[in-house]
Amino acid sequence: QLQQLPESLSRDTTELELRTSLGTAWMALRGWAAPQIAEHLDRTWQLSQSLGVSNHSLNMIWGMWVQLHCAGRVRDSMRWTQHLLSEAKRIGDRDMHTAGRMAACVSHFYLGEYHESLRYAESLIEEYDAISHANIANLINHDPKTIGGIQKAFCLWMLGKPESALKLMHATLAHAYNRGHLFDTCYTIYCVGALAGQIGDADEYALRVEELKRIGIDLRLPFFEQVMAGISHASWLQISNRPIEAKSEFEQVMPLFVTIGMGVALTRYMTLSALSHGQAGEFAVAVSELEQVFEQIERPGWEEQYYYAEALRIKGDLYRLSGNAAEAEKYFIAAIERARVQHARSWELRSATSLASMLTLQSRQDEARQWLAPVLQTFDEGFDMPDLKAAKALMDELQNNNVIQLAKKQKK
């Protein structure tokens, strides 16, 4: 009906009001990066600029950031992060400044800049006020303390604190339940599952996937029910050592994930899909998928690097499965080096364990110890979790072997 009205200041003002009100709801229904959302945001931004209106700036600038970020253009999206922060300073808008820090926290994490992300996350948690920040989730679908808790938990895991990470993520979910914003809660459930998947806790991952699907159905949010629960279920199948089923499910859900515009986190899911193809004996398909992963990671303006080290490790593992030990070793070492650059000790530990395990089978135990021992010694928690249990068991085996070899030399 608006389109039938003649152009006027009143018409444009009414359209801006409607688009601002509907934008948050559409994003919750269709997802952050849906093509229709981009068109909606472009028109909203044009109207606000032509009218010289700033009272809707938080919704619009956040929308421009989250749409570009979730489309996968992580580095490019940082310009909207800076715009949020600079505009907040110009007009003295505290909520906008908080939203700018939320955006910076998320973007730095996906760029692989964990200490920067952690700094923003901690400030969001420390400065959170339930009363003064109450309306932010209503405006942009996300609560500051929820985002801070989620991102701090992910950073803690990357930086080698798996037990602390999981504890914080559970506390953040409790906060989201209590806060009661439905989209914010669904996103937190998804993130709890994602962290459980990275840690290797298949039981918790399954629990969160089912919870996400159930709530998505109950609330009629197809984005969470079909897309995010679907891609999470495929990932759960993969970490549950069910590669044939995982491969089939990835083939079904990945096109949907891409169709709705999602590019962020695609590097993770394509890597897991590649692993499922490789474990199913489809080595060429797996390598092709990983090449797409590395192309996206290195694409200017995109540069999503949080899964870089793990993608390199999995490529090494695929070469190991194919019998090419030299290439496997090259990629395992590349994964370790990338993890060290990012201070990602959990990725480094996993890659060092993969390399040390292969070297042990090649009777290169001394080299295996040299790769594994230094990173294992940096951990002071989480020893009942899968990665650390595997690394510790391998290290014990290497130490016992060393004792046996020394005893044999003494006898001689």
CSV table of C-alpha atoms in Angstrom, one decimal:
chain,number,residue,atom,x,y,z
A,1,GLN,CA,0.0,0.0,0.0
A,2,LEU,CA,2.9,2.4,0.7
A,3,GLN,CA,4.1,2.0,-2.9
A,4,GLN,CA,0.8,3.3,-4.1
A,5,LEU,CA,1.1,6.5,-2.2
A,6,PRO,CA,2.8,9.5,-3.9
A,7,GLU,CA,6.4,10.3,-2.9
A,8,SER,CA,6.5,12.6,0.1
A,9,LEU,CA,8.3,13.2,3.4
A,10,SER,CA,5.4,11.6,5.3
A,11,ARG,CA,5.4,8.5,3.1
A,12,ASP,CA,9.2,8.0,3.5
A,13,THR,CA,9.0,8.6,7.3
A,14,THR,CA,6.2,6.0,7.6
A,15,GLU,CA,8.1,3.5,5.5
A,16,LEU,CA,11.2,4.0,7.6
A,17,GLU,CA,9.2,3.4,10.8
A,18,LEU,CA,7.7,0.2,9.4
A,19,ARG,CA,11.0,-1.2,8.0
A,20,THR,CA,12.8,-0.5,11.3
A,21,SER,CA,10.1,-2.3,13.3
A,22,LEU,CA,9.9,-5.3,10.9
A,23,GLY,CA,13.6,-5.7,10.3
A,24,THR,CA,14.4,-7.4,13.6
A,25,ALA,CA,11.4,-9.8,13.3
A,26,TRP,CA,12.3,-10.7,9.7
A,27,MET,CA,15.9,-11.5,10.7
A,28,ALA,CA,14.6,-13.8,13.5
A,29,LEU,CA,12.4,-15.6,11.0
A,30,ARG,CA,14.7,-15.8,8.0
A,31,GLY,CA,18.1,-15.7,9.5
A,32,TRP,CA,20.8,-13.0,9.7
A,33,ALA,CA,22.0,-13.2,6.1
A,34,ALA,CA,18.9,-13.9,4.0
A,35,PRO,CA,19.0,-12.0,0.7
A,36,GLN,CA,15.7,-10.4,1.4
A,37,ILE,CA,17.2,-8.9,4.6
A,38,ALA,CA,20.0,-7.3,2.6
A,39,GLU,CA,17.5,-5.7,0.3
A,40,HIS,CA,15.4,-4.5,3.2
A,41,LEU,CA,18.5,-3.0,5.0
A,42,ASP,CA,19.7,-1.2,1.9
A,43,ARG,CA,16.3,0.5,1.5
A,44,THR,CA,16.1,1.3,5.2
A,45,TRP,CA,19.6,2.8,5.1
A,46,GLN,CA,18.7,4.9,2.0
A,47,LEU,CA,15.6,6.3,3.7
A,48,SER,CA,17.5,7.2,6.9
A,49,GLN,CA,20.2,9.0,5.0
A,50,SER,CA,17.8,10.9,2.8
A,51,LEU,CA,15.6,11.9,5.8
A,52,GLY,CA,18.6,12.7,8.0
A,53,VAL,CA,17.2,10.5,10.8
A,54,SER,CA,19.5,9.0,13.5
A,55,ASN,CA,17.0,7.7,16.0
A,56,HIS,CA,16.9,4.3,14.2
A,57,SER,CA,20.7,4.1,13.6
A,58,LEU,CA,21.3,1.3,16.1
A,59,ASN,CA,18.9,-1.1,14.4
A,60,MET,CA,20.1,-0.2,10.9
A,61,ILE,CA,23.9,-0.2,11.5
A,62,TRP,CA,23.7,-3.4,13.5
A,63,GLY,CA,21.7,-4.9,10.7
A,64,MET,CA,24.2,-3.9,8.1
A,65,TRP,CA,27.0,-5.4,10.3
A,66,VAL,CA,25.3,-8.7,11.1
A,67,GLN,CA,24.1,-9.3,7.5
A,68,LEU,CA,27.6,-8.7,6.0
A,69,HIS,CA,29.3,-10.7,8.8
A,70,CYS,CA,27.0,-13.7,8.5
A,71,ALA,CA,27.3,-13.6,4.8
A,72,GLY,CA,30.9,-14.5,5.4
A,73,ARG,CA,32.5,-11.2,4.7
A,74,VAL,CA,34.0,-10.9,8.2
A,75,ARG,CA,36.8,-8.5,7.5
A,76,ASP,CA,34.5,-6.2,5.4
A,77,SER,CA,31.9,-6.2,8.1
A,78,MET,CA,34.4,-4.5,10.5
A,79,ARG,CA,33.7,-1.2,8.8
A,80,TRP,CA,30.1,-1.3,10.2
A,81,THR,CA,31.6,-2.2,13.7
A,82,GLN,CA,33.6,0.9,13.5
A,83,HIS,CA,30.6,2.9,12.3
A,84,LEU,CA,28.6,1.7,15.3
A,85,LEU,CA,31.3,2.8,17.7
A,86,SER,CA,32.0,6.2,16.0
A,87,GLU,CA,28.3,7.0,15.6
A,88,ALA,CA,27.6,6.1,19.2
A,89,LYS,CA,30.4,8.5,20.3
A,90,ARG,CA,29.0,11.2,18.0
A,91,ILE,CA,25.5,11.1,19.3
A,92,GLY,CA,26.2,9.8,22.8
A,93,ASP,CA,24.2,6.6,22.5
A,94,ARG,CA,25.3,4.1,25.1
A,95,ASP,CA,23.2,1.2,23.7
A,96,MET,CA,24.8,1.7,20.3
A,97,HIS,CA,28.3,1.7,21.9
A,98,THR,CA,27.4,-1.6,23.6
A,99,ALA,CA,26.2,-3.0,20.3
A,100,GLY,CA,29.5,-1.9,18.7
A,101,ARG,CA,31.5,-3.8,21.2
A,102,MET,CA,29.2,-6.8,20.7
A,103,ALA,CA,29.9,-6.7,17.0
A,104,ALA,CA,33.7,-6.2,17.5
A,105,CYS,CA,33.7,-9.2,20.0
A,106,VAL,CA,32.2,-11.5,17.5
A,107,SER,CA,34.1,-10.3,14.4
A,108,HIS,CA,37.5,-10.5,16.1
A,109,PHE,CA,36.8,-14.1,17.1
A,110,TYR,CA,36.0,-15.2,13.6
A,111,LEU,CA,39.1,-13.5,12.3
A,112,GLY,CA,41.1,-15.7,14.7
A,113,GLU,CA,42.0,-12.7,16.9
A,114,TYR,CA,41.1,-14.4,20.2
A,115,HIS,CA,42.7,-12.0,22.7
A,116,GLU,CA,41.0,-9.0,21.1
A,117,SER,CA,37.7,-10.9,21.1
A,118,LEU,CA,38.2,-11.9,24.8
A,119,ARG,CA,38.9,-8.3,25.8
A,120,TYR,CA,35.6,-7.1,24.4
A,121,ALA,CA,33.8,-10.2,25.8
A,122,GLU,CA,35.0,-9.5,29.3
A,123,SER,CA,34.0,-5.8,29.1
A,124,LEU,CA,30.5,-6.8,28.0
A,125,ILE,CA,30.1,-9.1,31.0
A,126,GLU,CA,31.7,-6.8,33.5
A,127,GLU,CA,29.7,-3.7,32.5
A,128,TYR,CA,26.3,-5.5,32.0
A,129,ASP,CA,23.4,-4.0,33.8
A,130,ALA,CA,20.1,-6.0,33.5
A,131,ILE,CA,18.0,-2.8,33.7
A,132,SER,CA,19.8,-0.4,31.5
A,133,HIS,CA,20.7,-3.1,28.9
A,134,ALA,CA,17.2,-4.7,28.9
A,135,ASN,CA,16.0,-3.2,25.6
A,136,ILE,CA,19.1,-4.1,23.5
A,137,ALA,CA,17.9,-7.6,22.7
A,138,ASN,CA,14.5,-6.2,21.7
A,139,LEU,CA,16.3,-4.0,19.2
A,140,ILE,CA,18.9,-6.4,17.7
A,141,ASN,CA,17.8,-9.9,18.9
A,142,HIS,CA,20.9,-10.4,21.1
A,143,ASP,CA,21.6,-9.6,24.8
A,144,PRO,CA,25.1,-8.1,25.6
A,145,LYS,CA,25.8,-10.5,28.4
A,146,THR,CA,24.8,-13.5,26.3
A,147,ILE,CA,27.1,-12.4,23.5
A,148,GLY,CA,29.9,-11.7,25.9
A,149,GLY,CA,29.5,-15.1,27.7
A,150,ILE,CA,29.3,-17.0,24.4
A,151,GLN,CA,32.4,-15.4,22.9
A,152,LYS,CA,34.4,-15.6,26.1
A,153,ALA,CA,33.6,-19.3,26.3
A,154,PHE,CA,34.7,-19.9,22.8
A,155,CYS,CA,37.9,-17.9,23.3
A,156,LEU,CA,38.7,-19.7,26.6
A,157,TRP,CA,38.5,-23.1,24.7
A,158,MET,CA,40.7,-21.8,21.9
A,159,LEU,CA,43.2,-20.5,24.5
A,160,GLY,CA,43.5,-23.8,26.3
A,161,LYS,CA,40.8,-23.6,29.1
A,162,PRO,CA,38.2,-26.2,28.0
A,163,GLU,CA,36.7,-26.8,31.5
A,164,SER,CA,36.3,-23.1,32.2
A,165,ALA,CA,34.8,-22.6,28.7
A,166,LEU,CA,32.1,-25.2,29.1
A,167,LYS,CA,31.3,-24.0,32.6
A,168,LEU,CA,30.9,-20.4,31.4
A,169,MET,CA,28.8,-21.5,28.4
A,170,HIS,CA,26.4,-23.3,30.7
A,171,ALA,CA,26.1,-20.2,32.9
A,172,THR,CA,25.5,-18.1,29.8
A,173,LEU,CA,22.7,-20.5,28.7
A,174,ALA,CA,21.1,-20.1,32.2
A,175,HIS,CA,21.3,-16.3,31.8
A,176,ALA,CA,19.6,-16.6,28.4
A,177,TYR,CA,16.8,-18.7,29.8
A,178,ASN,CA,16.3,-16.2,32.6
A,179,ARG,CA,16.5,-13.2,30.2
A,180,GLY,CA,13.7,-14.9,28.1
A,181,HIS,CA,14.4,-13.4,24.7
A,182,LEU,CA,13.5,-16.3,22.3
A,183,PHE,CA,15.9,-15.6,19.5
A,184,ASP,CA,18.7,-14.9,21.9
A,185,THR,CA,18.0,-18.2,23.7
A,186,CYS,CA,17.9,-20.2,20.5
A,187,TYR,CA,21.2,-18.8,19.4
A,188,THR,CA,22.8,-19.6,22.8
A,189,ILE,CA,21.5,-23.2,22.6
A,190,TYR,CA,23.1,-23.5,19.2
A,191,CYS,CA,26.4,-22.2,20.6
A,192,VAL,CA,26.4,-24.5,23.6
A,193,GLY,CA,26.0,-27.4,21.1
A,194,ALA,CA,28.8,-26.0,18.9
A,195,LEU,CA,31.2,-25.8,21.8
A,196,ALA,CA,30.3,-29.3,22.9
A,197,GLY,CA,31.1,-30.4,19.4
A,198,GLN,CA,34.5,-28.8,19.4
A,199,ILE,CA,35.3,-30.3,22.7
A,200,GLY,CA,34.1,-33.7,21.5
A,201,ASP,CA,31.1,-34.2,23.8
A,202,ALA,CA,28.7,-36.0,21.5
A,203,ASP,CA,26.0,-36.5,24.2
A,204,GLU,CA,25.7,-32.8,25.1
A,205,TYR,CA,25.8,-31.9,21.4
A,206,ALA,CA,22.9,-34.3,20.7
A,207,LEU,CA,20.9,-32.8,23.6
A,208,ARG,CA,21.3,-29.3,22.3
A,209,VAL,CA,20.5,-30.1,18.7
A,210,GLU,CA,17.2,-31.7,19.8
A,211,GLU,CA,16.4,-28.8,22.1
A,212,LEU,CA,17.1,-26.3,19.3
A,213,LYS,CA,14.9,-28.2,16.9
A,214,ARG,CA,12.1,-28.6,19.4
A,215,ILE,CA,12.0,-24.9,20.3
A,216,GLY,CA,12.3,-23.9,16.6
A,217,ILE,CA,9.2,-26.0,15.9
A,218,ASP,CA,7.3,-24.7,18.9
A,219,LEU,CA,8.1,-21.1,18.1
A,220,ARG,CA,7.7,-21.5,14.4
A,221,LEU,CA,11.3,-20.3,13.7
A,222,PRO,CA,12.3,-22.3,10.6
A,223,PHE,CA,15.8,-20.7,10.6
A,224,PHE,CA,16.6,-22.5,13.8
A,225,GLU,CA,14.5,-25.6,13.3
A,226,GLN,CA,15.6,-26.4,9.7
A,227,VAL,CA,18.9,-24.6,9.1
A,228,MET,CA,20.9,-24.3,12.4
A,229,ALA,CA,19.5,-27.5,13.9
A,230,GLY,CA,20.0,-29.3,10.6
A,231,ILE,CA,23.7,-28.3,10.1
A,232,SER,CA,24.3,-29.0,13.8
A,233,HIS,CA,22.9,-32.5,13.5
A,234,ALA,CA,25.1,-33.3,10.5
A,235,SER,CA,28.1,-32.1,12.6
A,236,TRP,CA,27.0,-34.2,15.5
A,237,LEU,CA,26.9,-37.3,13.3
A,238,GLN,CA,30.5,-36.6,12.2
A,239,ILE,CA,31.9,-36.3,15.7
A,240,SER,CA,29.9,-39.4,16.6
A,241,ASN,CA,32.0,-41.4,14.1
A,242,ARG,CA,29.1,-41.9,11.7
A,243,PRO,CA,30.7,-40.5,8.5
A,244,ILE,CA,28.4,-42.1,6.0
A,245,GLU,CA,25.3,-40.6,7.7
A,246,ALA,CA,27.1,-37.3,8.2
A,247,LYS,CA,28.1,-37.1,4.5
A,248,SER,CA,24.5,-37.7,3.4
A,249,GLU,CA,23.1,-35.1,5.8
A,250,PHE,CA,25.7,-32.5,4.9
A,251,GLU,CA,24.8,-33.0,1.2
A,252,GLN,CA,21.1,-32.2,2.1
A,253,VAL,CA,21.6,-29.3,4.5
A,254,MET,CA,24.6,-27.4,3.1
A,255,PRO,CA,22.7,-26.1,0.0
A,256,LEU,CA,20.0,-24.7,2.4
A,257,PHE,CA,22.6,-23.1,4.5
A,258,VAL,CA,24.1,-21.4,1.5
A,259,THR,CA,20.8,-20.5,-0.1
A,260,ILE,CA,19.7,-18.4,2.9
A,261,GLY,CA,23.0,-16.4,2.5
A,262,MET,CA,25.0,-17.9,5.4
A,263,GLY,CA,28.8,-17.8,4.8
A,264,VAL,CA,30.1,-17.4,8.3
A,265,ALA,CA,31.0,-20.7,10.0
A,266,LEU,CA,30.8,-22.3,6.5
A,267,THR,CA,34.5,-23.1,6.8
A,268,ARG,CA,33.8,-25.3,9.8
A,269,TYR,CA,30.9,-27.2,8.2
A,270,MET,CA,32.6,-27.7,4.9
A,271,THR,CA,35.7,-29.0,6.7
A,272,LEU,CA,33.6,-31.5,8.6
A,273,SER,CA,31.8,-32.4,5.4
A,274,ALA,CA,35.1,-33.0,3.7
A,275,LEU,CA,36.2,-35.3,6.6
A,276,SER,CA,33.0,-37.3,6.2
A,277,HIS,CA,33.7,-37.7,2.5
A,278,GLY,CA,37.3,-38.7,3.2
A,279,GLN,CA,36.3,-41.3,5.8
A,280,ALA,CA,33.8,-42.6,3.3
A,281,GLY,CA,36.6,-43.2,0.8
A,282,GLU,CA,35.8,-40.2,-1.4
A,283,PHE,CA,39.3,-38.6,-1.2
A,284,ALA,CA,39.0,-36.4,-4.3
A,285,VAL,CA,35.7,-34.9,-3.2
A,286,ALA,CA,37.1,-34.3,0.3
A,287,VAL,CA,40.2,-32.5,-1.0
A,288,SER,CA,38.1,-30.4,-3.4
A,289,GLU,CA,35.9,-29.3,-0.5
A,290,LEU,CA,38.9,-28.3,1.6
A,291,GLU,CA,40.3,-26.3,-1.3
A,292,GLN,CA,37.1,-24.3,-1.2
A,293,VAL,CA,37.5,-23.8,2.6
A,294,PHE,CA,41.0,-22.4,2.2
A,295,GLU,CA,39.9,-20.2,-0.7
A,296,GLN,CA,37.2,-18.6,1.6
A,297,ILE,CA,39.6,-18.3,4.5
A,298,GLU,CA,42.2,-16.4,2.3
A,299,ARG,CA,39.6,-14.4,0.3
A,300,PRO,CA,40.2,-10.7,0.8
A,301,GLY,CA,37.5,-9.1,2.8
A,302,TRP,CA,36.3,-12.5,4.1
A,303,GLU,CA,39.3,-13.9,6.0
A,304,GLU,CA,37.3,-16.1,8.5
A,305,GLN,CA,40.3,-17.8,10.3
A,306,TYR,CA,38.9,-19.3,13.5
A,307,TYR,CA,38.8,-22.8,11.9
A,308,TYR,CA,42.0,-22.4,9.9
A,309,ALA,CA,44.2,-24.6,12.0
A,310,GLU,CA,41.7,-27.4,12.3
A,311,ALA,CA,41.1,-27.4,8.5
A,312,LEU,CA,44.8,-27.8,8.0
A,313,ARG,CA,44.9,-30.7,10.5
A,314,ILE,CA,42.0,-32.4,8.8
A,315,LYS,CA,43.6,-32.1,5.4
A,316,GLY,CA,46.6,-33.8,7.0
A,317,ASP,CA,44.4,-36.5,8.4
A,318,LEU,CA,42.9,-37.1,5.0
A,319,TYR,CA,46.3,-37.6,3.5
A,320,ARG,CA,47.2,-40.0,6.4
A,321,LEU,CA,44.1,-42.0,5.5
A,322,SER,CA,45.1,-42.1,1.9
A,323,GLY,CA,48.5,-43.4,2.8
A,324,ASN,CA,50.5,-40.3,2.0
A,325,ALA,CA,52.4,-39.8,5.2
A,326,ALA,CA,54.7,-37.1,3.8
A,327,GLU,CA,51.8,-34.8,2.9
A,328,ALA,CA,50.0,-35.6,6.1
A,329,GLU,CA,53.1,-34.5,8.1
A,330,LYS,CA,53.4,-31.3,6.1
A,331,TYR,CA,49.8,-30.3,6.9
A,332,PHE,CA,50.0,-31.4,10.6
A,333,ILE,CA,53.0,-29.1,11.0
A,334,ALA,CA,51.2,-26.3,9.1
A,335,ALA,CA,48.2,-26.7,11.5
A,336,ILE,CA,50.5,-26.5,14.6
A,337,GLU,CA,52.2,-23.4,13.2
A,338,ARG,CA,48.9,-21.7,12.4
A,339,ALA,CA,47.6,-22.5,15.9
A,340,ARG,CA,50.7,-21.0,17.5
A,341,VAL,CA,50.3,-17.8,15.6
A,342,GLN,CA,46.7,-17.5,16.9
A,343,HIS,CA,47.6,-18.7,20.4
A,344,ALA,CA,45.0,-21.4,19.9
A,345,ARG,CA,46.4,-24.0,22.3
A,346,SER,CA,43.4,-26.4,21.9
A,347,TRP,CA,43.9,-26.5,18.1
A,348,GLU,CA,47.7,-26.9,18.6
A,349,LEU,CA,47.2,-29.8,21.1
A,350,ARG,CA,44.9,-31.6,18.6
A,351,SER,CA,47.3,-31.1,15.7
A,352,ALA,CA,50.3,-32.1,17.8
A,353,THR,CA,48.5,-35.3,18.9
A,354,SER,CA,47.7,-36.2,15.3
A,355,LEU,CA,51.3,-35.7,14.3
A,356,ALA,CA,52.8,-37.4,17.3
A,357,SER,CA,50.5,-40.4,16.8
A,358,MET,CA,51.6,-40.8,13.2
A,359,LEU,CA,55.2,-40.4,14.1
A,360,THR,CA,54.9,-43.0,16.8
A,361,LEU,CA,53.7,-45.5,14.2
A,362,GLN,CA,56.7,-44.7,12.1
A,363,SER,CA,59.0,-45.5,15.1
A,364,ARG,CA,59.9,-41.8,15.5
A,365,GLN,CA,59.1,-41.6,19.1
A,366,ASP,CA,61.6,-38.9,20.0
A,367,GLU,CA,60.2,-36.5,17.4
A,368,ALA,CA,56.7,-37.4,18.6
A,369,ARG,CA,57.6,-36.4,22.2
A,370,GLN,CA,59.2,-33.1,21.0
A,371,TRP,CA,56.0,-32.1,19.2
A,372,LEU,CA,53.5,-33.1,21.9
A,373,ALA,CA,55.2,-32.5,25.2
A,374,PRO,CA,55.5,-28.7,25.1
A,375,VAL,CA,51.9,-27.9,24.3
A,376,LEU,CA,50.5,-30.6,26.6
A,377,GLN,CA,52.5,-29.1,29.5
A,378,THR,CA,50.7,-25.7,29.1
A,379,PHE,CA,47.3,-27.2,30.1
A,380,ASP,CA,46.2,-27.1,33.7
A,381,GLU,CA,42.6,-28.2,33.4
A,382,GLY,CA,40.2,-30.3,31.3
A,383,PHE,CA,42.1,-33.6,31.7
A,384,ASP,CA,38.9,-35.6,31.6
A,385,MET,CA,38.0,-34.2,28.2
A,386,PRO,CA,38.6,-36.1,24.9
A,387,ASP,CA,41.5,-34.1,23.4
A,388,LEU,CA,43.5,-34.1,26.6
A,389,LYS,CA,42.7,-37.7,27.5
A,390,ALA,CA,44.0,-38.7,24.0
A,391,ALA,CA,47.1,-36.5,24.3
A,392,LYS,CA,47.9,-37.7,27.8
A,393,ALA,CA,47.5,-41.4,26.9
A,394,LEU,CA,49.8,-41.0,23.9
A,395,MET,CA,52.3,-39.1,26.0
A,396,ASP,CA,52.3,-41.8,28.7
A,397,GLU,CA,52.9,-44.4,26.0
A,398,LEU,CA,55.8,-42.4,24.6
A,399,GLN,CA,57.2,-42.0,28.1
A,400,ASN,CA,56.9,-45.7,28.9
A,401,ASN,CA,58.5,-46.6,25.6
A,402,ASN,CA,61.4,-44.2,26.4
A,403,VAL,CA,61.9,-45.9,29.8
A,404,ILE,CA,61.9,-49.4,28.2
A,405,GLN,CA,64.5,-48.2,25.6
A,406,LEU,CA,66.7,-46.7,28.3
A,407,ALA,CA,66.5,-49.9,30.3
A,408,LYS,CA,67.5,-52.0,27.2
A,409,LYS,CA,70.5,-49.7,26.6
A,410,GLN,CA,71.6,-50.0,30.3
A,411,LYS,CA,71.5,-53.8,30.0
A,412,LYS,CA,73.7,-53.7,26.9
